Short mmCIF file of C-alpha atoms and ligand atoms in Angstrom, two decimals:
data_model
loop_
_atom_site.label_atom_id
_atom_site.label_comp_id
_atom_site.label_asym_id
_atom_site.label_seq_id
_atom_site.Cartn_x
_atom_site.Cartn_y
_atom_site.Cartn_z
CA MET K 143 194.30 167.30 195.77
CA ALA K 144 191.80 164.56 194.94
CA ALA K 145 188.28 164.51 196.35
CA SER K 146 187.97 162.28 199.40
CA PRO K 147 187.17 158.78 198.04
CA ALA K 148 183.91 158.49 199.98
CA LEU K 149 182.59 161.57 198.23
CA ALA K 150 184.09 161.19 194.78
CA SER K 151 181.63 160.77 191.94
CA SER K 152 180.57 157.21 191.23
CA ALA K 153 179.66 158.25 187.68
CA PRO K 154 182.30 157.64 184.98
CA PRO K 155 184.39 160.75 184.38
CA SER K 156 183.15 162.75 181.45
CA PRO K 157 183.95 166.29 180.33
CA ALA K 158 180.33 167.29 180.88
CA HIS K 159 180.37 166.19 184.53
CA ILE K 160 182.12 168.48 186.96
CA CYS K 161 182.32 166.87 190.41
CA PRO K 162 181.37 169.75 192.73
CA PHE K 163 183.27 168.35 195.70
CA ALA K 164 186.45 167.84 193.67
CA GLN K 165 186.05 171.41 192.46
CA ALA K 166 185.61 172.72 196.03
CA CYS K 167 188.80 170.82 197.01
CA SER K 168 190.64 172.40 194.07
CA TYR K 169 189.71 175.86 195.36
CA LEU K 170 190.91 174.89 198.85
CA ASP K 171 194.14 173.52 197.39
CA TRP K 172 194.67 176.75 195.45
CA ALA K 173 194.32 178.85 198.63
CA ALA K 174 196.44 176.39 200.65
CA ARG K 175 199.30 176.72 198.14
CA GLU K 176 199.09 180.50 198.34
CA LEU K 177 199.10 180.29 202.17
CA LYS K 178 201.80 177.58 202.18
CA LEU K 179 199.71 175.48 204.57
CA ASP K 180 201.01 172.21 205.94
CA PRO K 181 199.45 169.29 203.95
CA GLY K 182 198.26 167.67 207.19
CA TRP K 183 196.05 170.64 208.06
CA VAL K 184 194.85 170.79 204.45
CA ALA K 185 193.86 167.11 204.65
CA ILE K 186 191.72 167.94 207.72
CA LEU K 187 190.13 170.89 205.95
CA SER K 188 189.38 168.82 202.81
CA THR K 189 187.37 166.24 204.75
CA PRO K 190 183.87 166.96 206.09
CA ARG K 191 183.66 166.21 209.81
CA LYS K 192 180.29 164.45 209.51
CA VAL K 193 178.25 163.21 206.54
CA VAL K 194 174.70 162.06 207.25
CA THR K 195 172.17 160.55 204.85
CA VAL K 196 168.78 159.65 206.26
CA ALA K 197 165.78 157.85 204.79
CA ILE K 198 162.61 159.96 204.70
CA PRO K 199 159.54 157.75 204.26
CA VAL K 200 156.56 159.95 203.47
CA ARG K 201 152.89 159.20 202.88
CA LEU K 202 151.74 161.04 199.77
CA ASP K 203 148.30 162.59 199.49
CA ASN K 204 147.21 159.69 197.23
CA GLY K 205 147.94 157.19 200.04
CA HIS K 206 151.15 155.76 198.53
CA ILE K 207 154.43 155.76 200.46
CA GLN K 208 157.59 157.23 198.91
CA VAL K 209 161.04 156.96 200.50
CA LEU K 210 163.31 159.96 199.90
CA ALA K 211 166.95 160.52 200.83
CA GLY K 212 167.92 163.53 202.96
CA HIS K 213 171.51 164.69 203.35
CA ARG K 214 173.27 166.88 205.89
CA VAL K 215 177.01 167.48 205.67
CA GLN K 216 178.85 169.23 208.50
CA HIS K 217 182.19 170.39 207.19
CA CYS K 218 184.06 172.12 210.00
CA ASN K 219 183.09 173.56 213.39
CA VAL K 220 186.41 174.98 214.50
CA LEU K 221 185.04 178.55 214.74
CA GLY K 222 181.53 177.82 216.05
CA PRO K 223 178.32 175.88 215.36
CA TYR K 224 177.73 174.51 211.88
CA LYS K 225 175.59 176.77 209.69
CA GLY K 226 174.13 176.24 206.25
CA GLY K 227 171.05 176.09 204.09
CA ILE K 228 168.66 173.28 203.23
CA ARG K 229 168.13 172.79 199.50
CA TYR K 230 165.15 171.08 197.84
CA HIS K 231 166.06 170.57 194.18
CA PRO K 232 166.12 167.50 191.88
CA ALA K 233 169.87 167.94 191.22
CA VAL K 234 170.85 167.64 194.92
CA THR K 235 173.59 165.02 195.46
CA LEU K 236 175.81 164.20 198.41
CA GLU K 237 178.79 165.56 196.47
CA GLU K 238 177.04 168.86 195.84
CA VAL K 239 175.94 169.20 199.47
CA SER K 240 179.50 168.40 200.61
CA ALA K 241 180.95 171.06 198.32
CA LEU K 242 178.43 173.66 199.51
CA ALA K 243 179.16 172.79 203.16
CA MET K 244 182.86 173.47 202.59
CA LEU K 245 182.06 176.75 200.85
CA MET K 246 180.01 177.81 203.90
CA THR K 247 183.04 177.27 206.16
CA TRP K 248 185.16 179.72 204.14
CA LYS K 249 182.26 182.17 203.78
CA CYS K 250 181.58 182.42 207.53
CA ALA K 251 185.31 182.75 208.28
CA LEU K 252 185.75 185.43 205.61
CA MET K 253 182.81 187.42 206.99
CA GLY K 254 184.20 187.18 210.53
CA ILE K 255 181.17 185.39 211.94
CA PRO K 256 181.60 182.55 214.46
CA TYR K 257 180.19 179.62 212.50
CA GLY K 258 181.43 176.57 210.65
CA GLY K 259 180.05 175.30 207.37
CA ALA K 260 177.24 172.83 206.75
CA LYS K 261 174.65 172.16 204.06
CA GLY K 262 171.63 169.91 203.66
CA GLY K 263 169.36 168.85 200.89
CA ILE K 264 166.71 166.53 199.56
CA PRO K 265 166.71 165.64 195.83
CA ILE K 266 163.11 166.61 195.03
CA ASP K 267 161.34 169.16 192.90
CA PRO K 268 159.21 170.84 195.57
CA ARG K 269 156.74 172.05 192.92
CA ARG K 270 155.65 168.42 192.44
CA TYR K 271 154.52 168.03 196.07
CA SER K 272 151.53 169.50 197.88
CA VAL K 273 152.06 171.79 200.86
CA SER K 274 151.02 169.04 203.28
CA GLU K 275 153.41 166.54 201.64
CA LEU K 276 156.24 169.09 201.90
CA GLU K 277 155.40 169.60 205.56
CA ARG K 278 155.56 165.84 206.25
CA ILE K 279 158.86 165.56 204.33
CA THR K 280 160.41 168.50 206.21
CA ARG K 281 159.25 167.30 209.63
CA ARG K 282 160.49 163.73 209.09
CA TYR K 283 163.84 164.99 207.73
CA THR K 284 164.19 167.23 210.81
CA SER K 285 163.35 164.50 213.27
CA GLU K 286 165.86 162.12 211.59
CA LEU K 287 168.51 164.81 212.15
CA ILE K 288 167.37 165.73 215.66
CA LYS K 289 170.64 164.66 217.35
CA ASP K 290 172.79 166.50 214.82
CA ILE K 291 171.17 169.94 214.81
CA GLY K 292 170.60 172.55 217.54
CA PRO K 293 171.43 176.19 218.33
CA ALA K 294 174.92 175.29 219.60
CA GLU K 295 175.47 172.38 217.16
CA ASP K 296 174.13 173.05 213.67
CA ILE K 297 171.72 175.76 212.54
CA PRO K 298 169.91 175.23 209.19
CA ALA K 299 168.57 178.08 207.01
CA PRO K 300 166.68 178.38 203.69
CA ASP K 301 168.35 177.71 200.34
CA MET K 302 167.03 176.80 196.89
CA GLY K 303 163.50 175.46 197.09
CA THR K 304 163.02 176.25 200.79
CA SER K 305 161.90 179.37 202.63
CA ALA K 306 160.69 180.71 206.00
CA ARG K 307 157.82 178.18 205.84
CA GLU K 308 160.14 175.16 205.92
CA MET K 309 162.23 176.79 208.67
CA ALA K 310 159.07 177.20 210.80
CA TRP K 311 158.28 173.47 210.36
CA MET K 312 161.87 172.57 211.28
CA MET K 313 161.82 174.82 214.35
CA ASP K 314 158.48 173.38 215.48
CA THR K 315 159.55 169.76 214.97
CA TYR K 316 162.78 170.30 216.90
CA SER K 317 160.96 172.21 219.67
CA MET K 318 158.24 169.52 220.03
CA ASN K 319 160.96 166.87 220.40
CA VAL K 320 162.88 168.71 223.11
CA GLY K 321 159.74 169.95 224.88
CA HIS K 322 160.16 173.73 224.67
CA ALA K 323 160.44 176.43 221.98
CA VAL K 324 163.96 176.63 220.50
CA PRO K 325 163.94 179.53 218.01
CA GLY K 326 167.76 179.42 217.66
CA VAL K 327 167.75 176.02 215.93
CA VAL K 328 167.10 177.62 212.51
CA THR K 329 167.46 181.05 210.93
CA GLY K 330 165.42 182.55 208.12
CA LYS K 331 162.25 181.76 210.07
CA PRO K 332 159.09 183.90 210.18
CA LEU K 333 159.12 187.05 212.34
CA SER K 334 156.33 185.59 214.51
CA ILE K 335 158.69 182.94 215.93
CA GLY K 336 161.88 184.99 216.29
CA GLY K 337 162.92 185.68 212.70
CA SER K 338 164.91 188.80 211.96
CA ARG K 339 163.64 191.81 210.12
CA GLY K 340 165.41 192.09 206.78
CA ARG K 341 166.28 188.34 206.48
CA GLU K 342 164.09 187.63 203.45
CA LEU K 343 165.88 190.13 201.20
CA ALA K 344 169.25 189.78 202.93
CA THR K 345 171.15 187.75 200.33
CA GLY K 346 169.88 190.00 197.53
CA ARG K 347 170.79 193.08 199.58
CA GLY K 348 174.31 191.72 200.09
CA VAL K 349 174.60 191.21 196.31
CA MET K 350 173.48 194.80 195.74
CA ILE K 351 176.01 196.14 198.30
CA THR K 352 178.88 194.12 196.78
CA VAL K 353 178.08 195.23 193.22
CA ARG K 354 177.74 198.84 194.41
CA GLU K 355 181.15 198.70 196.11
CA ALA K 356 182.78 197.06 193.07
CA LEU K 357 181.41 199.73 190.72
CA ALA K 358 182.41 202.51 193.13
CA ARG K 359 185.99 201.19 193.23
CA HIS K 360 186.35 202.26 189.62
CA GLY K 361 184.40 205.49 189.96
CA GLY K 362 181.06 204.01 188.84
CA SER K 363 177.68 203.73 190.51
CA LEU K 364 174.54 201.62 190.41
CA ALA K 365 172.56 204.44 188.78
CA GLY K 366 172.29 203.58 185.08
CA ALA K 367 174.46 200.42 185.34
CA THR K 368 173.13 197.62 183.11
CA VAL K 369 172.56 194.24 184.77
CA LEU K 370 171.74 190.65 183.67
CA ILE K 371 170.29 188.30 186.31
CA GLN K 372 170.02 184.53 185.87
CA GLY K 373 167.60 183.13 188.47
CA PHE K 374 164.67 185.08 189.84
CA GLY K 375 164.03 183.39 193.20
CA ASN K 376 164.88 184.42 196.78
CA VAL K 377 168.25 185.82 195.78
CA GLY K 378 167.90 186.90 192.13
CA GLY K 379 164.41 188.36 192.69
CA ALA K 380 165.51 190.40 195.73
CA ALA K 381 168.71 191.58 194.02
CA ALA K 382 166.64 192.65 190.98
CA SER K 383 164.25 194.73 193.11
CA LEU K 384 167.00 196.39 195.16
CA LEU K 385 169.20 197.13 192.15
CA HIS K 386 166.19 198.51 190.26
CA GLN K 387 165.35 200.76 193.25
CA ALA K 388 168.96 201.98 193.26
CA GLY K 389 168.62 203.07 189.63
CA ALA K 390 170.30 200.15 187.84
CA LYS K 391 168.81 198.98 184.53
CA ILE K 392 167.92 195.27 184.72
CA VAL K 393 168.08 194.32 181.04
CA ALA K 394 167.40 190.58 181.43
CA VAL K 395 166.17 188.12 184.05
CA SER K 396 165.44 184.40 183.84
CA GLY K 397 163.99 181.44 185.71
CA SER K 398 164.26 177.71 185.05
CA SER K 399 162.08 177.90 181.92
CA GLY K 400 163.76 180.88 180.26
CA GLY K 401 163.65 184.61 180.69
CA LEU K 402 162.92 188.11 179.44
CA TYR K 403 165.12 190.72 177.77
CA ASN K 404 164.65 194.44 177.23
CA PRO K 405 167.76 196.53 176.44
CA LYS K 406 165.98 199.62 177.83
CA GLY K 407 165.53 197.92 181.21
CA LEU K 408 162.71 195.81 182.67
CA ASP K 409 160.15 197.30 185.03
CA ILE K 410 160.88 194.90 187.92
CA PRO K 411 157.88 195.79 190.18
CA ALA K 412 155.55 195.39 187.15
CA LEU K 413 157.19 192.04 186.28
CA LYS K 414 156.73 190.81 189.84
CA ALA K 415 153.06 191.86 189.79
CA HIS K 416 152.63 190.06 186.42
CA MET K 417 154.24 186.87 187.81
CA LYS K 418 151.98 186.98 190.87
CA GLU K 419 148.92 187.09 188.60
CA GLN K 420 150.28 184.35 186.30
CA GLY K 421 151.12 181.79 188.98
CA GLY K 422 154.86 182.57 188.89
CA ARG K 423 155.25 182.56 185.08
CA MET K 424 157.23 185.30 183.31
CA ALA K 425 155.84 184.53 179.85
CA GLY K 426 153.44 187.11 178.41
CA PHE K 427 155.04 190.10 180.15
CA PRO K 428 154.68 193.02 177.70
CA GLN K 429 157.60 195.12 176.38
CA ALA K 430 160.16 192.33 176.65
CA GLU K 431 161.45 189.60 174.35
CA PRO K 432 161.94 186.00 175.48
CA ILE K 433 165.54 184.94 176.06
CA SER K 434 167.05 181.58 176.96
CA ASN K 435 169.20 181.08 180.04
CA ALA K 436 172.23 180.37 177.83
CA ASP K 437 171.75 183.56 175.78
CA LEU K 438 171.18 185.73 178.85
CA LEU K 439 174.66 184.94 180.16
CA VAL K 440 176.42 186.29 177.07
CA GLN K 441 174.53 189.57 176.55
CA LYS K 442 176.27 192.93 176.79
CA ALA K 443 175.96 194.59 180.23
CA ASP K 444 178.02 196.10 183.00
CA VAL K 445 177.19 193.34 185.47
CA LEU K 446 176.18 189.68 185.11
CA ILE K 447 174.60 188.11 188.21
CA PRO K 448 174.26 184.32 188.10
CA ALA K 449 171.71 183.66 190.87
CA ALA K 450 170.50 180.12 190.11
CA LEU K 451 172.61 176.95 189.95
CA GLU K 452 176.26 175.89 189.99
CA ASN K 453 178.48 175.58 186.91
CA GLN K 454 176.64 178.01 184.66
CA ILE K 455 179.81 179.75 183.43
CA THR K 456 182.13 177.09 182.03
CA GLU K 457 184.94 176.76 179.48
CA ALA K 458 182.19 176.51 176.86
CA ASN K 459 180.81 180.03 177.37
CA ALA K 460 183.43 181.98 179.39
CA HIS K 461 184.98 183.37 176.20
CA GLN K 462 181.59 184.82 175.19
CA ILE K 463 180.73 186.62 178.44
CA GLN K 464 180.51 190.35 177.68
CA ALA K 465 179.81 191.77 181.15
CA ARG K 466 182.61 193.71 182.88
CA ILE K 467 181.75 192.30 186.29
CA VAL K 468 180.41 188.85 187.22
CA ALA K 469 178.78 188.96 190.66
CA GLU K 470 178.33 185.39 191.92
CA ALA K 471 175.03 185.46 193.78
CA ALA K 472 174.64 181.69 193.37
CA ASN K 473 177.07 179.31 195.02
CA GLY K 474 179.69 177.99 192.61
CA PRO K 475 178.25 179.35 189.33
CA THR K 476 181.71 179.57 187.70
CA THR K 477 183.98 176.56 187.12
CA LEU K 478 187.65 176.88 188.00
CA ALA K 479 188.63 176.72 184.32
CA ALA K 480 186.07 179.41 183.43
CA ASP K 481 187.30 181.56 186.30
CA ARG K 482 190.79 181.58 184.80
CA ILE K 483 189.40 182.50 181.37
CA LEU K 484 187.41 185.40 182.84
CA GLU K 485 190.46 186.59 184.78
CA SER K 486 192.65 186.46 181.65
CA ARG K 487 190.01 188.53 179.81
CA GLY K 488 190.05 191.21 182.53
CA ILE K 489 186.49 190.46 183.70
CA GLN K 490 186.21 191.03 187.41
CA VAL K 491 184.59 188.16 189.31
CA LEU K 492 183.05 189.01 192.68
CA PRO K 493 183.30 185.59 194.35
CA ASP K 494 180.32 183.78 195.84
CA VAL K 495 181.85 183.52 199.33
CA LEU K 496 181.66 187.31 199.50
CA THR K 497 178.83 188.30 197.13
CA ASN K 498 176.10 186.06 198.54
CA ALA K 499 177.19 186.28 202.19
CA GLY K 500 174.36 188.72 203.07
CA GLY K 501 172.09 185.76 203.88
CA VAL K 502 174.40 184.19 206.44
CA VAL K 503 175.27 187.62 207.84
CA VAL K 504 171.62 188.36 208.64
CA SER K 505 171.18 184.74 209.80
CA TYR K 506 173.95 185.46 212.28
CA LEU K 507 172.21 188.70 213.34
CA GLU K 508 168.97 186.71 213.75
CA TRP K 509 170.77 184.16 215.96
CA VAL K 510 172.37 186.94 218.05
CA GLN K 511 168.96 188.61 218.54
CA GLY K 512 167.42 185.24 219.47
CA LEU K 513 170.14 184.45 222.01
CA SER K 514 169.85 187.87 223.64
CA TYR K 515 166.01 188.06 223.41
CA VAL K 516 166.36 191.60 222.05
CA PHE K 517 164.92 192.22 218.60
CA TRP K 518 166.05 195.05 216.36
CA ASP K 519 164.21 197.22 213.85
CA GLU K 520 164.97 196.93 210.14
CA GLU K 521 167.22 199.97 210.19
CA ARG K 522 169.53 198.45 212.84
CA VAL K 523 169.70 195.14 210.95
CA TYR K 524 170.59 196.91 207.67
CA GLN K 525 173.17 199.07 209.42
CA GLU K 526 174.92 196.07 211.03
CA MET K 527 174.76 194.16 207.78
CA GLU K 528 176.09 197.05 205.71
CA GLY K 529 179.10 197.34 208.05
CA LEU K 530 179.90 193.60 207.91
CA MET K 531 179.53 193.43 204.10
CA VAL K 532 181.53 196.59 203.32
CA ARG K 533 184.35 195.70 205.72
CA ALA K 534 184.59 192.20 204.22
CA PHE K 535 184.66 193.69 200.69
CA GLU K 536 187.48 196.03 201.72
CA ARG K 537 189.43 193.20 203.35
CA VAL K 538 189.17 191.14 200.16
CA VAL K 539 190.27 194.04 197.93
CA GLN K 540 193.24 194.81 200.20
CA GLU K 541 194.25 191.15 200.34
CA ALA K 542 194.03 190.91 196.52
CA GLU K 543 196.25 193.98 196.18
CA ARG K 544 198.71 192.78 198.80
CA ARG K 545 199.09 189.32 197.26
CA GLN K 546 198.56 190.49 193.64
CA VAL K 547 195.87 187.85 193.13
CA SER K 548 192.20 187.76 192.02
CA LEU K 549 189.39 188.70 194.39
CA ARG K 550 188.41 185.02 194.53
CA LEU K 551 191.82 183.82 195.63
CA ALA K 552 192.02 186.73 198.09
CA ALA K 553 188.62 185.79 199.58
CA TYR K 554 189.70 182.15 199.86
CA THR K 555 193.06 182.94 201.45
CA LEU K 556 191.26 185.08 204.06
CA GLY K 557 188.57 182.45 204.76
CA VAL K 558 190.78 179.36 204.64
CA GLY K 559 193.61 181.17 206.45
CA ARG K 560 191.37 182.12 209.37
CA VAL K 561 190.06 178.56 209.80
CA ALA K 562 193.56 177.06 209.46
CA GLN K 563 194.88 179.48 212.09
CA ALA K 564 192.05 178.57 214.49
CA LEU K 565 192.66 174.87 213.86
CA GLN K 566 196.36 175.23 214.66
CA ASP K 567 195.67 177.40 217.73
CA ARG K 568 193.16 174.88 219.09
CA GLY K 569 195.47 171.96 218.24
CA LEU K 570 194.64 168.42 217.21
CA TYR K 571 192.51 166.47 219.69
CA PRO K 572 193.52 164.35 221.58
P1 NAD U 1406 165.26 179.86 194.71
O1 NAD U 1406 164.79 178.47 194.66
O2 NAD U 1406 164.48 180.86 195.48
O3 NAD U 1406 165.44 180.44 193.22
C1 NAD U 1406 166.20 179.79 192.25
C2 NAD U 1406 165.96 180.47 190.90
O4 NAD U 1406 166.75 179.79 189.93
C3 NAD U 1406 164.52 180.38 190.42
O5 NAD U 1406 164.20 181.56 189.72
C4 NAD U 1406 164.56 179.21 189.43
O6 NAD U 1406 163.56 179.31 188.44
C5 NAD U 1406 165.95 179.41 188.84
N1 NAD U 1406 166.47 178.17 188.24
C6 NAD U 1406 166.34 176.90 188.68
N2 NAD U 1406 166.92 176.05 187.81
C7 NAD U 1406 167.44 176.82 186.82
C8 NAD U 1406 168.16 176.54 185.63
N3 NAD U 1406 168.44 175.27 185.28
N4 NAD U 1406 168.54 177.59 184.87
C9 NAD U 1406 168.24 178.84 185.23
N5 NAD U 1406 167.54 179.18 186.31
C10 NAD U 1406 167.16 178.17 187.11
O7 NAD U 1406 166.80 179.77 195.23
P2 NAD U 1406 167.65 180.91 195.92
O8 NAD U 1406 167.49 180.79 197.38
O9 NAD U 1406 167.40 182.20 195.22
O10 NAD U 1406 169.13 180.38 195.61
C11 NAD U 1406 169.79 180.68 194.37
C12 NAD U 1406 171.27 180.50 194.56
O11 NAD U 1406 171.73 181.38 195.60
C13 NAD U 1406 171.72 179.11 194.98
O12 NAD U 1406 172.98 178.84 194.41
C14 NAD U 1406 171.87 179.23 196.48
O13 NAD U 1406 172.77 178.27 197.03
C15 NAD U 1406 172.43 180.62 196.57
N6 NAD U 1406 172.26 181.25 197.90
C16 NAD U 1406 171.04 181.40 198.46
C17 NAD U 1406 170.92 182.04 199.69
C18 NAD U 1406 169.56 182.33 200.32
O14 NAD U 1406 169.54 183.06 201.32
N7 NAD U 1406 168.47 181.85 199.78
C19 NAD U 1406 172.07 182.48 200.36
C20 NAD U 1406 173.30 182.30 199.75
C21 NAD U 1406 173.38 181.69 198.52
#
């Protein structure tokens, strides 16, 4: 199936450019063939319901005005309100946001939570803006989207380059516009305004649970397992800490400007303390050698966790991956072609829609707590999350065994199948 023309890349096709939306449609098509879905329903599922791009004029601290673009793509709300992160990164494009919105639809359906998929983003490097500039950008972006978001319509959350701080600004802007506090308009917000305990580390915790279950399936455990982690932010950093606590040996980690390698295992709490002192830089950490992002991916280890950007494992390096398990903490880190190479080499890929679902699971728990005005302690949140993650893992494994397919295709058939069923049960309006 081709990407919808409005979203197809305007750049000339080149082997180096992988259109993320076309790739997301290929995954949908793959699952649809397995499920033998009617092409008409597949056409609906391949088209985002709403695509919004807004202009964000912002006054910089030096007095100049800059006009940024802000995107929000709402893919499908058959199962419930739209849900998805807001990304601030220079590589953000409408195609990428559209692909990530579609991925969110399958992820929520797979996890059994009543949301549809959405995603938003602004193509900026947030490190190049002051805190007050970022606040003005976030508030203007929110107010441009005011009619499209809301606790029953579309609920943003943090993603790359955003955090609880941006969610607080979004919640405040929305609330000031409607005239009363609306905590349910975003998740991943600070505890002081209705955030959930355990949300900050949730995606990393979900990664840890998924890797633990995958190792246990073959009689292994986290204790002593060797792990490579690309990306050391919200997700990679939390996964590193939790895996380290569980006894795994984190042999390499990296950020955008390279990483660190120690075959005996890195002391993650010491590395975090070092980075805090050094303004976020890894360089200079003792007892570790520098390693590039490209080299990190192909080191020997039990588990490789890509936790940064899309398309990191491609046809160019899939043959060199030495890990036994690839746990996709990032969204879309493996191309379709690379996925087939890994599968043919017997490397188990734990797909993104399952592996990084811990964030949206705890977002859902945050929304439920907010709607009921009852707030849980950390233990309750972890217990609910553990149940949702482990049951989803088991469903995917059983589906893979039943259909004799990879875990990725199994996860997609479950997610896509659930949405397609709901679409058919609701019927086509009017
Ligand atoms: P983040 O901004 O907190 O961290 C991103 C990390 O990636 C940083 O360490 C950064 O240095 C590194 N990075 C950036 N560019 C890189 C490059 N070119 N090569 C290598 N490393 C690079 O972002 P995050 O929230 O941790 O998100 C990471 C991934 O996880 C994204 O794909 C995101 O969509 C996905 N994800 C995030 C959440 C969440 O709750 N934050 C939930 C689900 C999925």
